[in-house]
RNA sequence: GCGGAAAUAGCUCAGCUGGUAGAGCAUCAGUUUCCCAAACUGAAGGCCGCGGGUUCGAAUCCCGUUUUCCGCUCCA
């Protein structure tokens, strides 16, 4: 990060606070870490971003509907979704290097390296004994594949039955290969690894943090950075917030604050499908808050404990997920670019390591001053979520598809739909919009140094659509200006200002991104025309006052973004 | 959570080797002004982050603490 971009980010943050966009939460009580409040203009801007999304997703698609599900949900939902297990990681710190690790990953790595020792040893011995060259294929001769090999051996899969996957011997796999696997299974390294693996799984299952630490000590695992085994205790990091439901403390059940809005959609999939008579493919959209106890939550509103998501889950026929995935990937980037953002600031990032539920995943990333960061994710979630809920709830999540498959000539029939998810972080989108709009413009001439800070917000998103100024606050100009404002404020968010020099008022509106300033002068009293000044060009034009609603209406119309 | 830095008016900061708290902008009340900031007069605004210690005396020195920033660690 260069000095100047670093500076830019800081300036945007202080601008956001100074002009009523974003305030630190509970500031008068020293603040609450990683929680922020949206101020008077921030709330407007945020609402406008939501409206843009909702219109683009729901209003513009006749097969997508929106819901608003509760933040509290049945605790079993989070078991089904995998959040209860996946969202609480055992962590351990090395006291010398100050590095933090996931305890389970440290152990898995150690187990993998033990297996590798066993395999290498067996390989060498086999090569000696049979005077042959057994080579592990390249693709499995690394740690990850070693773990796979290990898992297959452990789970009793007969590797002899497989193809030439593990061993590449010129003379076939028969005797040398058997000897090789025999050596592995007999190896002390391997036995140690199996034992460690068994214990690891046991401790994880029982949430035995002490056991995990003991195991790390017993295996003499060292920090890769400091090289010491000077570890802290293993601690549990719960990434879900919990609270109690029920007024009487004794009877209260633990419920979680949802860590994502998606599950609210999945558990209502049947309700929406039936009550709306939805036909596949169809989508369910939702905007709502979600909560995550991040280990480190920083960098302003990019990572908050309480945040808002705009998600759409698109239910499709199995086998068609790839096409839909690609289609939504394109469509979502278009939504971003329609705002006029420089396309070079966006990029796709493909997930190489996929989540347990996904068969494809792309992020849309934006170049923030501190680097490219995910703003939106498009994930192909397969039928994982609905199948899980089918399993945990016992309710059938199937859809009967009466359409005829042209290949078989029969209807597609019953299936659990596949899901394409588009999920955008509203707060990140907000920050992106602010950063992208923010400019410190140098307006200096030879005679005079001058500058202005301006938010080049898209007129559709601007918190205030227009400001009305009487040129001076006498001669009946304020009255005339208020008269014009009263007509406009029915349709638009309007501000009235009469204090300070006209130039200063223009600059104040620039700072909050108001696209248009309307000035009432003496000529207005004569012929009912006003000047309208455009934020970005600073150019003025004189127009009839009674056409303002149409002129402004056209300029801030959603048509400009959605067409 | 660890390490480093910082915290003084709404904002940006000054305040020396301890001696009663300062500026500019912003705000408020007026004056001036027919189109792009910083014109004139006046007013208000501070437990110098919080707690302790040293001292006759602490914004200033010491210790602790909180918050923020910058790194590291985590993030389907």
mmCIF file of N, CA, C and O in Angstrom, chain A residues 309-374:
data_model
loop_
_atom_site.group_PDB
_atom_site.id
_atom_site.type_symbol
_atom_site.label_atom_id
_atom_site.label_comp_id
_atom_site.label_asym_id
_atom_site.label_seq_id
_atom_site.Cartn_x
_atom_site.Cartn_y
_atom_site.Cartn_z
ATOM 1 N N UNK A 309 -26.150 -8.458 4.525
ATOM 2 C CA UNK A 309 -25.929 -9.169 3.271
ATOM 3 C C UNK A 309 -27.114 -8.992 2.338
ATOM 4 O O UNK A 309 -28.244 -8.828 2.779
ATOM 5 N N UNK A 310 -26.835 -9.048 1.061
ATOM 6 C CA UNK A 310 -27.908 -9.100 0.065
ATOM 7 C C UNK A 310 -27.685 -10.387 -0.714
ATOM 8 O O UNK A 310 -26.713 -10.515 -1.453
ATOM 9 N N UNK A 311 -28.580 -11.340 -0.475
ATOM 10 C CA UNK A 311 -28.360 -12.670 -1.040
ATOM 11 C C UNK A 311 -29.528 -13.097 -1.907
ATOM 12 O O UNK A 311 -30.674 -12.756 -1.638
ATOM 13 N N UNK A 312 -29.206 -13.864 -2.926
ATOM 14 C CA UNK A 312 -30.244 -14.464 -3.753
ATOM 15 C C UNK A 312 -29.850 -15.908 -3.999
ATOM 16 O O UNK A 312 -28.722 -16.193 -4.387
ATOM 17 N N UNK A 313 -30.769 -16.815 -3.709
ATOM 18 C CA UNK A 313 -30.523 -18.226 -3.968
ATOM 19 C C UNK A 313 -31.401 -18.620 -5.153
ATOM 20 O O UNK A 313 -32.616 -18.430 -5.127
ATOM 21 N N UNK A 314 -30.757 -19.170 -6.156
ATOM 22 C CA UNK A 314 -31.453 -19.491 -7.401
ATOM 23 C C UNK A 314 -31.534 -21.008 -7.530
ATOM 24 O O UNK A 314 -30.508 -21.695 -7.566
ATOM 25 N N UNK A 315 -32.765 -21.517 -7.548
ATOM 26 C CA UNK A 315 -32.973 -22.967 -7.533
ATOM 27 C C UNK A 315 -33.106 -23.485 -8.963
ATOM 28 O O UNK A 315 -33.952 -22.998 -9.723
ATOM 29 N N UNK A 316 -32.249 -24.437 -9.297
ATOM 30 C CA UNK A 316 -32.203 -24.902 -10.690
ATOM 31 C C UNK A 316 -32.245 -26.424 -10.771
ATOM 32 O O UNK A 316 -32.031 -27.130 -9.778
ATOM 33 N N UNK A 317 -32.513 -26.892 -11.977
ATOM 34 C CA UNK A 317 -32.549 -28.322 -12.225
ATOM 35 C C UNK A 317 -31.120 -28.876 -12.163
ATOM 36 O O UNK A 317 -30.204 -28.259 -12.724
ATOM 37 N N UNK A 318 -30.914 -30.003 -11.478
ATOM 38 C CA UNK A 318 -29.568 -30.575 -11.398
ATOM 39 C C UNK A 318 -29.009 -30.798 -12.802
ATOM 40 O O UNK A 318 -29.730 -31.251 -13.691
ATOM 41 N N UNK A 319 -27.746 -30.460 -12.970
ATOM 42 C CA UNK A 319 -27.134 -30.607 -14.280
ATOM 43 C C UNK A 319 -27.077 -29.305 -15.052
ATOM 44 O O UNK A 319 -26.280 -29.150 -15.960
ATOM 45 N N UNK A 320 -27.934 -28.353 -14.644
ATOM 46 C CA UNK A 320 -27.919 -27.064 -15.337
ATOM 47 C C UNK A 320 -27.173 -26.007 -14.525
ATOM 48 O O UNK A 320 -27.115 -24.846 -14.916
ATOM 49 N N UNK A 321 -26.601 -26.421 -13.391
ATOM 50 C CA UNK A 321 -26.021 -25.430 -12.486
ATOM 51 C C UNK A 321 -24.869 -24.657 -13.113
ATOM 52 O O UNK A 321 -24.671 -23.492 -12.817
ATOM 53 N N UNK A 322 -24.121 -25.346 -13.987
ATOM 54 C CA UNK A 322 -22.964 -24.693 -14.597
ATOM 55 C C UNK A 322 -23.391 -23.467 -15.424
ATOM 56 O O UNK A 322 -22.807 -22.388 -15.305
ATOM 57 N N UNK A 323 -24.420 -23.664 -16.277
ATOM 58 C CA UNK A 323 -24.892 -22.544 -17.114
ATOM 59 C C UNK A 323 -25.389 -21.397 -16.248
ATOM 60 O O UNK A 323 -25.081 -20.234 -16.497
ATOM 61 N N UNK A 324 -26.203 -21.745 -15.254
ATOM 62 C CA UNK A 324 -26.758 -20.692 -14.397
ATOM 63 C C UNK A 324 -25.674 -19.980 -13.618
ATOM 64 O O UNK A 324 -25.707 -18.770 -13.429
ATOM 65 N N UNK A 325 -24.715 -20.771 -13.193
ATOM 66 C CA UNK A 325 -23.587 -20.176 -12.469
ATOM 67 C C UNK A 325 -22.913 -19.118 -13.338
ATOM 68 O O UNK A 325 -22.687 -17.982 -12.907
ATOM 69 N N UNK A 326 -22.615 -19.498 -14.576
ATOM 70 C CA UNK A 326 -21.953 -18.559 -15.474
ATOM 71 C C UNK A 326 -22.822 -17.345 -15.756
ATOM 72 O O UNK A 326 -22.337 -16.214 -15.819
ATOM 73 N N UNK A 327 -24.113 -17.608 -15.905
ATOM 74 C CA UNK A 327 -25.011 -16.494 -16.202
ATOM 75 C C UNK A 327 -25.048 -15.487 -15.058
ATOM 76 O O UNK A 327 -24.966 -14.280 -15.278
ATOM 77 N N UNK A 328 -25.151 -15.999 -13.832
ATOM 78 C CA UNK A 328 -25.211 -15.070 -12.689
ATOM 79 C C UNK A 328 -23.874 -14.389 -12.434
ATOM 80 O O UNK A 328 -23.822 -13.240 -12.018
ATOM 81 N N UNK A 329 -22.817 -15.092 -12.733
ATOM 82 C CA UNK A 329 -21.490 -14.503 -12.607
ATOM 83 C C UNK A 329 -21.389 -13.250 -13.488
ATOM 84 O O UNK A 329 -20.928 -12.193 -13.044
ATOM 85 N N UNK A 330 -21.845 -13.384 -14.714
ATOM 86 C CA UNK A 330 -21.825 -12.250 -15.643
ATOM 87 C C UNK A 330 -22.785 -11.156 -15.177
ATOM 88 O O UNK A 330 -22.446 -9.968 -15.149
ATOM 89 N N UNK A 331 -24.007 -11.590 -14.831
ATOM 90 C CA UNK A 331 -25.059 -10.628 -14.504
ATOM 91 C C UNK A 331 -24.672 -9.774 -13.299
ATOM 92 O O UNK A 331 -24.943 -8.567 -13.269
ATOM 93 N N UNK A 332 -24.042 -10.392 -12.341
ATOM 94 C CA UNK A 332 -23.703 -9.654 -11.129
ATOM 95 C C UNK A 332 -22.606 -8.622 -11.373
ATOM 96 O O UNK A 332 -22.640 -7.534 -10.827
ATOM 97 N N UNK A 333 -21.647 -8.973 -12.214
ATOM 98 C CA UNK A 333 -20.605 -7.984 -12.510
ATOM 99 C C UNK A 333 -21.200 -6.806 -13.269
ATOM 100 O O UNK A 333 -20.840 -5.651 -13.040
ATOM 101 N N UNK A 334 -22.156 -7.112 -14.150
ATOM 102 C CA UNK A 334 -22.821 -6.037 -14.902
ATOM 103 C C UNK A 334 -23.519 -5.065 -13.957
ATOM 104 O O UNK A 334 -23.532 -3.856 -14.180
ATOM 105 N N UNK A 335 -24.133 -5.633 -12.924
ATOM 106 C CA UNK A 335 -24.829 -4.801 -11.937
ATOM 107 C C UNK A 335 -23.851 -3.790 -11.324
ATOM 108 O O UNK A 335 -24.177 -2.620 -11.159
ATOM 109 N N UNK A 336 -22.664 -4.255 -11.020
ATOM 110 C CA UNK A 336 -21.648 -3.367 -10.441
ATOM 111 C C UNK A 336 -21.213 -2.306 -11.453
ATOM 112 O O UNK A 336 -21.110 -1.125 -11.120
ATOM 113 N N UNK A 337 -20.957 -2.756 -12.669
ATOM 114 C CA UNK A 337 -20.388 -1.843 -13.663
ATOM 115 C C UNK A 337 -21.397 -0.796 -14.136
ATOM 116 O O UNK A 337 -21.004 0.283 -14.591
ATOM 117 N N UNK A 338 -22.688 -1.107 -14.016
ATOM 118 C CA UNK A 338 -23.714 -0.153 -14.446
ATOM 119 C C UNK A 338 -23.621 1.159 -13.675
ATOM 120 O O UNK A 338 -24.056 2.206 -14.142
ATOM 121 N N UNK A 339 -23.017 1.112 -12.485
ATOM 122 C CA UNK A 339 -22.881 2.320 -11.678
ATOM 123 C C UNK A 339 -21.801 3.251 -12.230
ATOM 124 O O UNK A 339 -21.595 4.333 -11.708
ATOM 125 N N UNK A 340 -21.120 2.790 -13.267
ATOM 126 C CA UNK A 340 -20.117 3.650 -13.884
ATOM 127 C C UNK A 340 -18.718 3.454 -13.328
ATOM 128 O O UNK A 340 -17.809 4.214 -13.647
ATOM 129 N N UNK A 341 -18.565 2.433 -12.493
ATOM 130 C CA UNK A 341 -17.251 2.174 -11.914
ATOM 131 C C UNK A 341 -16.277 1.685 -12.984
ATOM 132 O O UNK A 341 -16.656 0.924 -13.861
ATOM 133 N N UNK A 342 -15.041 2.119 -12.867
ATOM 134 C CA UNK A 342 -13.987 1.679 -13.767
ATOM 135 C C UNK A 342 -13.856 0.154 -13.707
ATOM 136 O O UNK A 342 -13.611 -0.417 -12.650
ATOM 137 N N UNK A 343 -14.044 -0.493 -14.868
ATOM 138 C CA UNK A 343 -14.029 -1.956 -14.899
ATOM 139 C C UNK A 343 -12.694 -2.524 -14.433
ATOM 140 O O UNK A 343 -12.622 -3.648 -13.927
ATOM 141 N N UNK A 344 -11.624 -1.762 -14.575
ATOM 142 C CA UNK A 344 -10.305 -2.241 -14.172
ATOM 143 C C UNK A 344 -10.211 -2.413 -12.658
ATOM 144 O O UNK A 344 -9.314 -3.090 -12.155
ATOM 145 N N UNK A 345 -11.152 -1.804 -11.928
ATOM 146 C CA UNK A 345 -11.118 -1.924 -10.469
ATOM 147 C C UNK A 345 -11.757 -3.230 -10.000
ATOM 148 O O UNK A 345 -11.704 -3.557 -8.823
ATOM 149 N N UNK A 346 -12.417 -3.915 -10.932
ATOM 150 C CA UNK A 346 -13.059 -5.180 -10.581
ATOM 151 C C UNK A 346 -12.295 -6.348 -11.172
ATOM 152 O O UNK A 346 -11.675 -6.236 -12.226
ATOM 153 N N UNK A 347 -12.371 -7.462 -10.497
ATOM 154 C CA UNK A 347 -11.867 -8.695 -11.101
ATOM 155 C C UNK A 347 -12.592 -9.879 -10.473
ATOM 156 O O UNK A 347 -13.152 -9.782 -9.376
ATOM 157 N N UNK A 348 -12.564 -10.993 -11.204
ATOM 158 C CA UNK A 348 -13.069 -12.252 -10.650
ATOM 159 C C UNK A 348 -11.944 -12.955 -9.932
ATOM 160 O O UNK A 348 -10.792 -12.905 -10.358
ATOM 161 N N UNK A 349 -12.298 -13.625 -8.875
ATOM 162 C CA UNK A 349 -11.321 -14.480 -8.212
ATOM 163 C C UNK A 349 -11.944 -15.858 -8.076
ATOM 164 O O UNK A 349 -13.002 -16.017 -7.471
ATOM 165 N N UNK A 350 -11.294 -16.849 -8.661
ATOM 166 C CA UNK A 350 -11.848 -18.197 -8.601
ATOM 167 C C UNK A 350 -11.366 -18.899 -7.348
ATOM 168 O O UNK A 350 -10.182 -18.848 -7.012
ATOM 169 N N UNK A 351 -12.285 -19.546 -6.637
ATOM 170 C CA UNK A 351 -11.895 -20.336 -5.478
ATOM 171 C C UNK A 351 -11.308 -21.658 -5.968
ATOM 172 O O UNK A 351 -11.987 -22.419 -6.642
ATOM 173 N N UNK A 352 -10.072 -21.885 -5.617
ATOM 174 C CA UNK A 352 -9.477 -23.168 -5.985
ATOM 175 C C UNK A 352 -9.880 -24.202 -4.941
ATOM 176 O O UNK A 352 -10.314 -25.310 -5.248
ATOM 177 N N UNK A 353 -9.750 -23.790 -3.687
ATOM 178 C CA UNK A 353 -10.171 -24.666 -2.597
ATOM 179 C C UNK A 353 -11.653 -24.420 -2.347
ATOM 180 O O UNK A 353 -12.035 -23.355 -1.891
ATOM 181 N N UNK A 354 -12.470 -25.378 -2.661
ATOM 182 C CA UNK A 354 -13.914 -25.154 -2.546
ATOM 183 C C UNK A 354 -14.430 -25.556 -1.173
ATOM 184 O O UNK A 354 -13.902 -26.463 -0.536
ATOM 185 N N UNK A 355 -15.475 -24.863 -0.761
ATOM 186 C CA UNK A 355 -16.129 -25.227 0.490
ATOM 187 C C UNK A 355 -16.788 -26.591 0.328
ATOM 188 O O UNK A 355 -17.010 -27.054 -0.795
ATOM 189 N N UNK A 356 -17.132 -27.190 1.466
ATOM 190 C CA UNK A 356 -17.664 -28.556 1.428
ATOM 191 C C UNK A 356 -18.945 -28.673 0.611
ATOM 192 O O UNK A 356 -19.292 -29.735 0.141
ATOM 193 N N UNK A 357 -19.659 -27.551 0.434
ATOM 194 C CA UNK A 357 -20.955 -27.638 -0.234
ATOM 195 C C UNK A 357 -20.899 -27.238 -1.704
ATOM 196 O O UNK A 357 -21.883 -27.333 -2.414
ATOM 197 N N UNK A 358 -19.767 -26.712 -2.161
ATOM 198 C CA UNK A 358 -19.766 -26.034 -3.456
ATOM 199 C C UNK A 358 -19.133 -26.871 -4.552
ATOM 200 O O UNK A 358 -18.251 -27.688 -4.301
ATOM 201 N N UNK A 359 -19.602 -26.682 -5.794
ATOM 202 C CA UNK A 359 -18.894 -27.293 -6.911
ATOM 203 C C UNK A 359 -18.305 -26.243 -7.849
ATOM 204 O O UNK A 359 -17.688 -26.578 -8.850
ATOM 205 N N UNK A 360 -18.505 -24.971 -7.527
ATOM 206 C CA UNK A 360 -17.834 -23.883 -8.232
ATOM 207 C C UNK A 360 -18.023 -22.618 -7.408
ATOM 208 O O UNK A 360 -19.063 -22.450 -6.761
ATOM 209 N N UNK A 361 -17.044 -21.744 -7.405
ATOM 210 C CA UNK A 361 -17.169 -20.512 -6.628
ATOM 211 C C UNK A 361 -16.265 -19.426 -7.200
ATOM 212 O O UNK A 361 -15.094 -19.663 -7.452
ATOM 213 N N UNK A 362 -16.870 -18.278 -7.435
ATOM 214 C CA UNK A 362 -16.125 -17.108 -7.858
ATOM 215 C C UNK A 362 -16.449 -15.947 -6.930
ATOM 216 O O UNK A 362 -17.584 -15.812 -6.481
ATOM 217 N N UNK A 363 -15.446 -15.137 -6.674
ATOM 218 C CA UNK A 363 -15.699 -13.876 -5.986
ATOM 219 C C UNK A 363 -15.606 -12.756 -7.001
ATOM 220 O O UNK A 363 -14.823 -12.833 -7.947
ATOM 221 N N UNK A 364 -16.391 -11.727 -6.759
ATOM 222 C CA UNK A 364 -16.153 -10.472 -7.459
ATOM 223 C C UNK A 364 -15.376 -9.599 -6.496
ATOM 224 O O UNK A 364 -15.838 -9.328 -5.384
ATOM 225 N N UNK A 365 -14.178 -9.232 -6.916
ATOM 226 C CA UNK A 365 -13.323 -8.449 -6.028
ATOM 227 C C UNK A 365 -13.193 -7.014 -6.541
ATOM 228 O O UNK A 365 -13.225 -6.764 -7.743
ATOM 229 N N UNK A 366 -13.042 -6.106 -5.597
ATOM 230 C CA UNK A 366 -12.858 -4.701 -5.938
ATOM 231 C C UNK A 366 -11.517 -4.242 -5.393
ATOM 232 O O UNK A 366 -11.099 -4.662 -4.319
ATOM 233 N N UNK A 367 -10.872 -3.378 -6.148
ATOM 234 C CA UNK A 367 -9.567 -2.897 -5.708
ATOM 235 C C UNK A 367 -9.735 -1.753 -4.716
ATOM 236 O O UNK A 367 -9.885 -0.599 -5.093
ATOM 237 N N UNK A 368 -9.727 -2.104 -3.438
ATOM 238 C CA UNK A 368 -9.759 -1.101 -2.377
ATOM 239 C C UNK A 368 -8.356 -0.504 -2.246
ATOM 240 O O UNK A 368 -7.398 -1.049 -2.794
ATOM 241 N N UNK A 369 -8.223 0.592 -1.520
ATOM 242 C CA UNK A 369 -6.883 1.181 -1.358
ATOM 243 C C UNK A 369 -5.899 0.197 -0.733
ATOM 244 O O UNK A 369 -4.706 0.314 -0.903
ATOM 245 N N UNK A 370 -6.417 -0.792 -0.010
ATOM 246 C CA UNK A 370 -5.539 -1.762 0.638
ATOM 247 C C UNK A 370 -5.519 -3.080 -0.121
ATOM 248 O O UNK A 370 -5.210 -4.120 0.443
ATOM 249 N N UNK A 371 -5.874 -3.033 -1.401
ATOM 250 C CA UNK A 371 -5.779 -4.233 -2.225
ATOM 251 C C UNK A 371 -7.137 -4.759 -2.661
ATOM 252 O O UNK A 371 -8.179 -4.264 -2.242
ATOM 253 N N UNK A 372 -7.102 -5.772 -3.527
ATOM 254 C CA UNK A 372 -8.342 -6.397 -3.986
ATOM 255 C C UNK A 372 -8.986 -7.165 -2.847
ATOM 256 O O UNK A 372 -8.321 -7.944 -2.168
ATOM 257 N N UNK A 373 -10.284 -6.916 -2.639
ATOM 258 C CA UNK A 373 -11.007 -7.626 -1.586
ATOM 259 C C UNK A 373 -12.358 -8.097 -2.123
ATOM 260 O O UNK A 373 -12.964 -7.428 -2.955
ATOM 261 N N UNK A 374 -12.814 -9.223 -1.574
ATOM 262 C CA UNK A 374 -14.096 -9.762 -1.999
ATOM 263 C C UNK A 374 -15.241 -8.816 -1.636
ATOM 264 O O UNK A 374 -15.304 -8.312 -0.525
#
